[in-house]
GROMACS .gro file of C-alpha atoms in nm:
model
  205
    1MET     CA    1  10.755   9.632   7.516
    2THR     CA    2  11.008   9.482   7.729
    3ASP     CA    3  11.245   9.831   7.859
    4TRP     CA    4  10.892   9.969   8.054
    5LEU     CA    5  10.857   9.623   8.229
    6ILE     CA    6  11.235   9.615   8.380
    7GLU     CA    7  11.186   9.968   8.415
    8LEU     CA    8  10.879   9.856   8.665
    9MET     CA    9  10.993   9.648   8.808
   10GLU     CA   10  11.317   9.717   8.941
   11SER     CA   11  11.148  10.038   9.076
   12LEU     CA   12  10.865   9.863   9.238
   13GLY     CA   13  10.999   9.453   9.237
   14ALA     CA   14  10.794   9.166   9.331
   15PRO     CA   15  10.447   9.417   9.342
   16GLY     CA   16  10.562   9.616   8.989
   17ALA     CA   17  10.581   9.190   8.813
   18GLY     CA   18  10.131   9.174   8.963
   19LEU     CA   19  10.079   9.529   8.825
   20ALA     CA   20  10.203   9.473   8.463
   21ILE     CA   21  10.022   9.165   8.506
   22ALA     CA   22   9.644   9.297   8.651
   23LEU     CA   23   9.673   9.537   8.343
   24GLU     CA   24   9.817   9.236   8.067
   25ASN     CA   25   9.429   9.093   8.197
   26LEU     CA   26   9.303   9.449   8.118
   27PHE     CA   27   9.457   9.510   7.762
   28PRO     CA   28   9.585   9.230   7.617
   29PRO     CA   29   9.878   9.346   7.435
   30LEU     CA   30  10.071   9.294   7.697
   31PRO     CA   31  10.131   8.954   7.731
   32SER     CA   32  10.155   8.698   8.030
   33GLU     CA   33  10.396   8.477   7.795
   34VAL     CA   34  10.626   8.852   7.809
   35ILE     CA   35  10.613   8.973   8.190
   36LEU     CA   36  10.602   8.625   8.349
   37PRO     CA   37  10.986   8.533   8.190
   38LEU     CA   38  11.101   8.824   8.192
   39ALA     CA   39  10.979   8.866   8.623
   40GLY     CA   40  11.160   8.485   8.666
   41PHE     CA   41  11.449   8.631   8.491
   42THR     CA   42  11.464   8.894   8.654
   43ALA     CA   43  11.419   8.691   9.011
   44SER     CA   44  11.664   8.459   8.939
   45ARG     CA   45  11.958   8.789   8.918
   46GLY     CA   46  11.903   8.845   9.293
   47GLU     CA   47  11.645   9.108   9.278
   48MET     CA   48  11.333   8.970   9.332
   49ASP     CA   49  11.257   8.639   9.540
   50LEU     CA   50  11.130   8.373   9.305
   51VAL     CA   51  10.844   8.332   9.527
   52SER     CA   52  10.694   8.708   9.560
   53VAL     CA   53  10.695   8.684   9.213
   54LEU     CA   54  10.529   8.340   9.246
   55LEU     CA   55  10.240   8.594   9.536
   56TRP     CA   56  10.234   8.860   9.340
   57THR     CA   57  10.149   8.792   9.025
   58THR     CA   58   9.936   8.566   9.109
   59ALA     CA   59   9.750   8.828   9.282
   60GLY     CA   60   9.774   9.068   8.976
   61SER     CA   61   9.623   8.848   8.828
   62VAL     CA   62   9.361   8.789   9.026
   63VAL     CA   63   9.271   9.175   9.035
   64GLY     CA   64   9.266   9.188   8.634
   65ALA     CA   65   8.960   8.863   8.682
   66LEU     CA   66   8.727   9.065   8.895
   67ALA     CA   67   8.790   9.436   8.758
   68LEU     CA   68   8.659   9.122   8.463
   69TYR     CA   69   8.382   9.008   8.627
   70TRP     CA   70   8.222   9.345   8.731
   71VAL     CA   71   8.289   9.459   8.376
   72GLY     CA   72   8.067   9.166   8.258
   73ALA     CA   73   7.864   9.228   8.633
   74LEU     CA   74   7.747   9.556   8.472
   75LEU     CA   75   7.709   9.497   8.133
   76GLY     CA   76   7.457   9.246   8.253
   77ARG     CA   77   7.183   8.886   8.073
   78GLY     CA   78   6.989   9.230   7.934
   79ARG     CA   79   7.205   9.479   7.835
   80THR     CA   80   7.426   9.094   7.645
   81LEU     CA   81   7.136   8.980   7.455
   82ALA     CA   82   7.032   9.328   7.291
   83LEU     CA   83   7.390   9.320   7.158
   84ALA     CA   84   7.342   8.964   7.096
   85ALA     CA   85   7.037   9.065   6.853
   86ARG     CA   86   7.239   9.343   6.694
   87ILE     CA   87   7.522   9.162   6.563
   88PRO     CA   88   7.422   8.995   6.177
   89LEU     CA   89   7.342   8.686   6.193
   90LEU     CA   90   7.336   8.556   6.538
   91LYS     CA   91   7.035   8.446   6.676
   92VAL     CA   92   6.839   8.525   7.082
   93SER     CA   93   6.904   8.181   7.125
   94ASP     CA   94   7.313   8.064   7.054
   95ILE     CA   95   7.317   8.342   7.352
   96ASP     CA   96   6.994   8.103   7.535
   97LYS     CA   97   7.233   7.753   7.430
   98THR     CA   98   7.580   7.935   7.561
   99GLU     CA   99   7.452   8.062   7.883
  100ALA     CA  100   7.272   7.721   7.937
  101TRP     CA  101   7.632   7.574   7.879
  102PHE     CA  102   7.766   7.818   8.104
  103LEU     CA  103   7.575   7.707   8.343
  104ARG     CA  104   7.641   7.313   8.376
  105HIS     CA  105   8.109   7.434   8.342
  106GLY     CA  106   8.127   7.749   8.453
  107ARG     CA  107   8.431   7.629   8.667
  108LYS     CA  108   8.543   7.392   8.430
  109THR     CA  109   8.575   7.672   8.210
  110VAL     CA  110   8.705   7.902   8.385
  111PHE     CA  111   8.954   7.685   8.616
  112PHE     CA  112   9.151   7.585   8.267
  113GLY     CA  113   9.095   7.870   8.086
  114ARG     CA  114   9.326   8.084   8.296
  115MET     CA  115   9.568   7.872   8.112
  116ILE     CA  116   9.452   7.924   7.794
  117PRO     CA  117   9.617   8.238   7.558
  118ILE     CA  118   9.414   8.521   7.459
  119PHE     CA  119   9.054   8.330   7.685
  120ARG     CA  120   9.298   8.357   8.002
  121SER     CA  121   9.090   8.714   8.030
  122LEU     CA  122   8.815   8.733   7.944
  123ILE     CA  123   8.585   8.362   8.020
  124SER     CA  124   8.667   8.683   8.320
  125ILE     CA  125   8.398   8.896   8.140
  126PRO     CA  126   8.065   8.593   8.074
  127ALA     CA  127   8.130   8.466   8.443
  128GLY     CA  128   7.977   8.827   8.575
  129VAL     CA  129   7.711   8.757   8.291
  130GLU     CA  130   7.627   8.478   8.432
  131ARG     CA  131   7.709   8.613   8.858
  132MET     CA  132   7.922   8.366   8.932
  133PRO     CA  133   7.975   8.347   9.303
  134LEU     CA  134   8.241   8.482   9.363
  135GLY     CA  135   8.353   8.281   9.623
  136PRO     CA  136   8.397   8.002   9.396
  137PHE     CA  137   8.478   8.242   9.108
  138THR     CA  138   8.754   8.390   9.292
  139LEU     CA  139   8.952   8.062   9.412
  140LEU     CA  140   8.962   7.862   9.082
  141THR     CA  141   9.131   8.230   8.916
  142THR     CA  142   9.345   8.196   9.185
  143VAL     CA  143   9.419   7.848   9.136
  144GLY     CA  144   9.510   7.871   8.764
  145SER     CA  145   9.707   8.155   8.758
  146LEU     CA  146   9.934   8.006   9.001
  147ILE     CA  147   9.921   7.661   8.786
  148TRP     CA  148  10.017   7.895   8.490
  149ASN     CA  149  10.244   8.223   8.619
  150THR     CA  150  10.411   7.926   8.820
  151ILE     CA  151  10.500   7.804   8.482
  152PHE     CA  152  10.640   8.103   8.285
  153VAL     CA  153  10.794   8.200   8.577
  154LEU     CA  154  11.000   7.875   8.675
  155ALA     CA  155  11.057   7.910   8.293
  156GLY     CA  156  11.233   8.204   8.363
  157TYR     CA  157  11.374   8.163   8.644
  158VAL     CA  158  11.554   7.861   8.466
  159LEU     CA  159  11.619   8.029   8.107
  160GLY     CA  160  11.798   8.282   8.171
  161GLU     CA  161  11.893   8.472   7.930
  162ASN     CA  162  11.727   8.306   7.696
  163TRP     CA  163  11.413   8.372   7.899
  164SER     CA  164  11.293   8.502   7.602
  165LEU     CA  165  11.234   8.191   7.404
  166VAL     CA  166  10.925   8.101   7.624
  167GLU     CA  167  10.709   8.337   7.365
  168THR     CA  168  10.886   8.152   7.142
  169TYR     CA  169  10.781   7.931   7.200
  170VAL     CA  170  10.419   8.024   7.365
  171ASN     CA  171  10.345   8.170   6.980
  172VAL     CA  172  10.197   7.833   6.801
  173GLY     CA  173   9.981   7.789   7.065
  174THR     CA  174   9.867   8.066   7.057
  175ASN     CA  175   9.869   8.121   6.690
  176GLY     CA  176   9.695   7.718   6.734
  177VAL     CA  177   9.384   7.902   6.976
  178ILE     CA  178   9.323   8.165   6.689
  179ALA     CA  179   9.328   7.939   6.432
  180LEU     CA  180   9.030   7.731   6.582
  181VAL     CA  181   8.874   8.038   6.658
  182LEU     CA  182   8.833   8.164   6.309
  183LEU     CA  183   8.802   7.815   6.160
  184ALA     CA  184   8.468   7.791   6.395
  185VAL     CA  185   8.388   8.092   6.347
  186LEU     CA  186   8.392   8.015   5.939
  187VAL     CA  187   8.191   7.716   6.061
  188PHE     CA  188   7.928   7.875   6.236
  189VAL     CA  189   7.860   8.182   5.977
  190GLY     CA  190   7.848   7.908   5.708
  191VAL     CA  191   7.576   7.690   5.877
  192ARG     CA  192   7.350   8.014   5.925
  193LEU     CA  193   7.368   8.110   5.526
  194GLY     CA  194   7.352   7.780   5.515
  195GLU     CA  195   6.974   7.814   5.724
  196ARG     CA  196   6.929   8.150   5.601
  197ARG     CA  197   6.893   8.010   5.268
  198ARG     CA  198   6.743   7.734   5.310
  199GLY     CA  199   6.454   7.938   5.513
  200ARG     CA  200   6.420   8.167   5.220
  201HIS     CA  201   6.293   7.823   4.935
  202ALA     CA  202   6.108   7.708   5.158
  203ALA     CA  203   5.927   8.071   5.216
  204ARG     CA  204   5.876   8.079   4.767
  205GLY     CA  205   5.838   7.687   4.766
   0.00000   0.00000   0.00000
């Protein structure tokens, strides 16, 4: 994976790093945990300007987030509810509760979500579905992305040849997030199946 990233940065410089980050938002298998430290390492060798790397990668984050925002906006609430109705064990009321929660905490979610693996990209879709005002969405995405990008670019810059260590440590956190998500899904399924069983017993009684 790193070969094409290196070629992209060698041919385009800092804009190449920004392009890679924009694509990372749309294609999560391209992890920012690899792109950003590698860009920092490249800057440490004098092949790219550090400030330009931070600016271009943040711009790439915003462009990718806006693309997913408009995916959510085009999907819309109606289609989201229609999709929810087709998913086993999921109720329309679940979407209503999620929507109400997002309306109360959407700005904090967008800001902090930009610094959580996996959710970094996905958070843009519900923001679009709920048509969060574009100005605040863009501002919060920019600031959150700048913080995230700066941490990882500087880590690669400082670690130099050992920049790949960043991915190793971040993978621990990512796996933790995945484990929490799976646990939440299991709890949700267990609760919903329990509700169904109680409903059947009540109907028989």
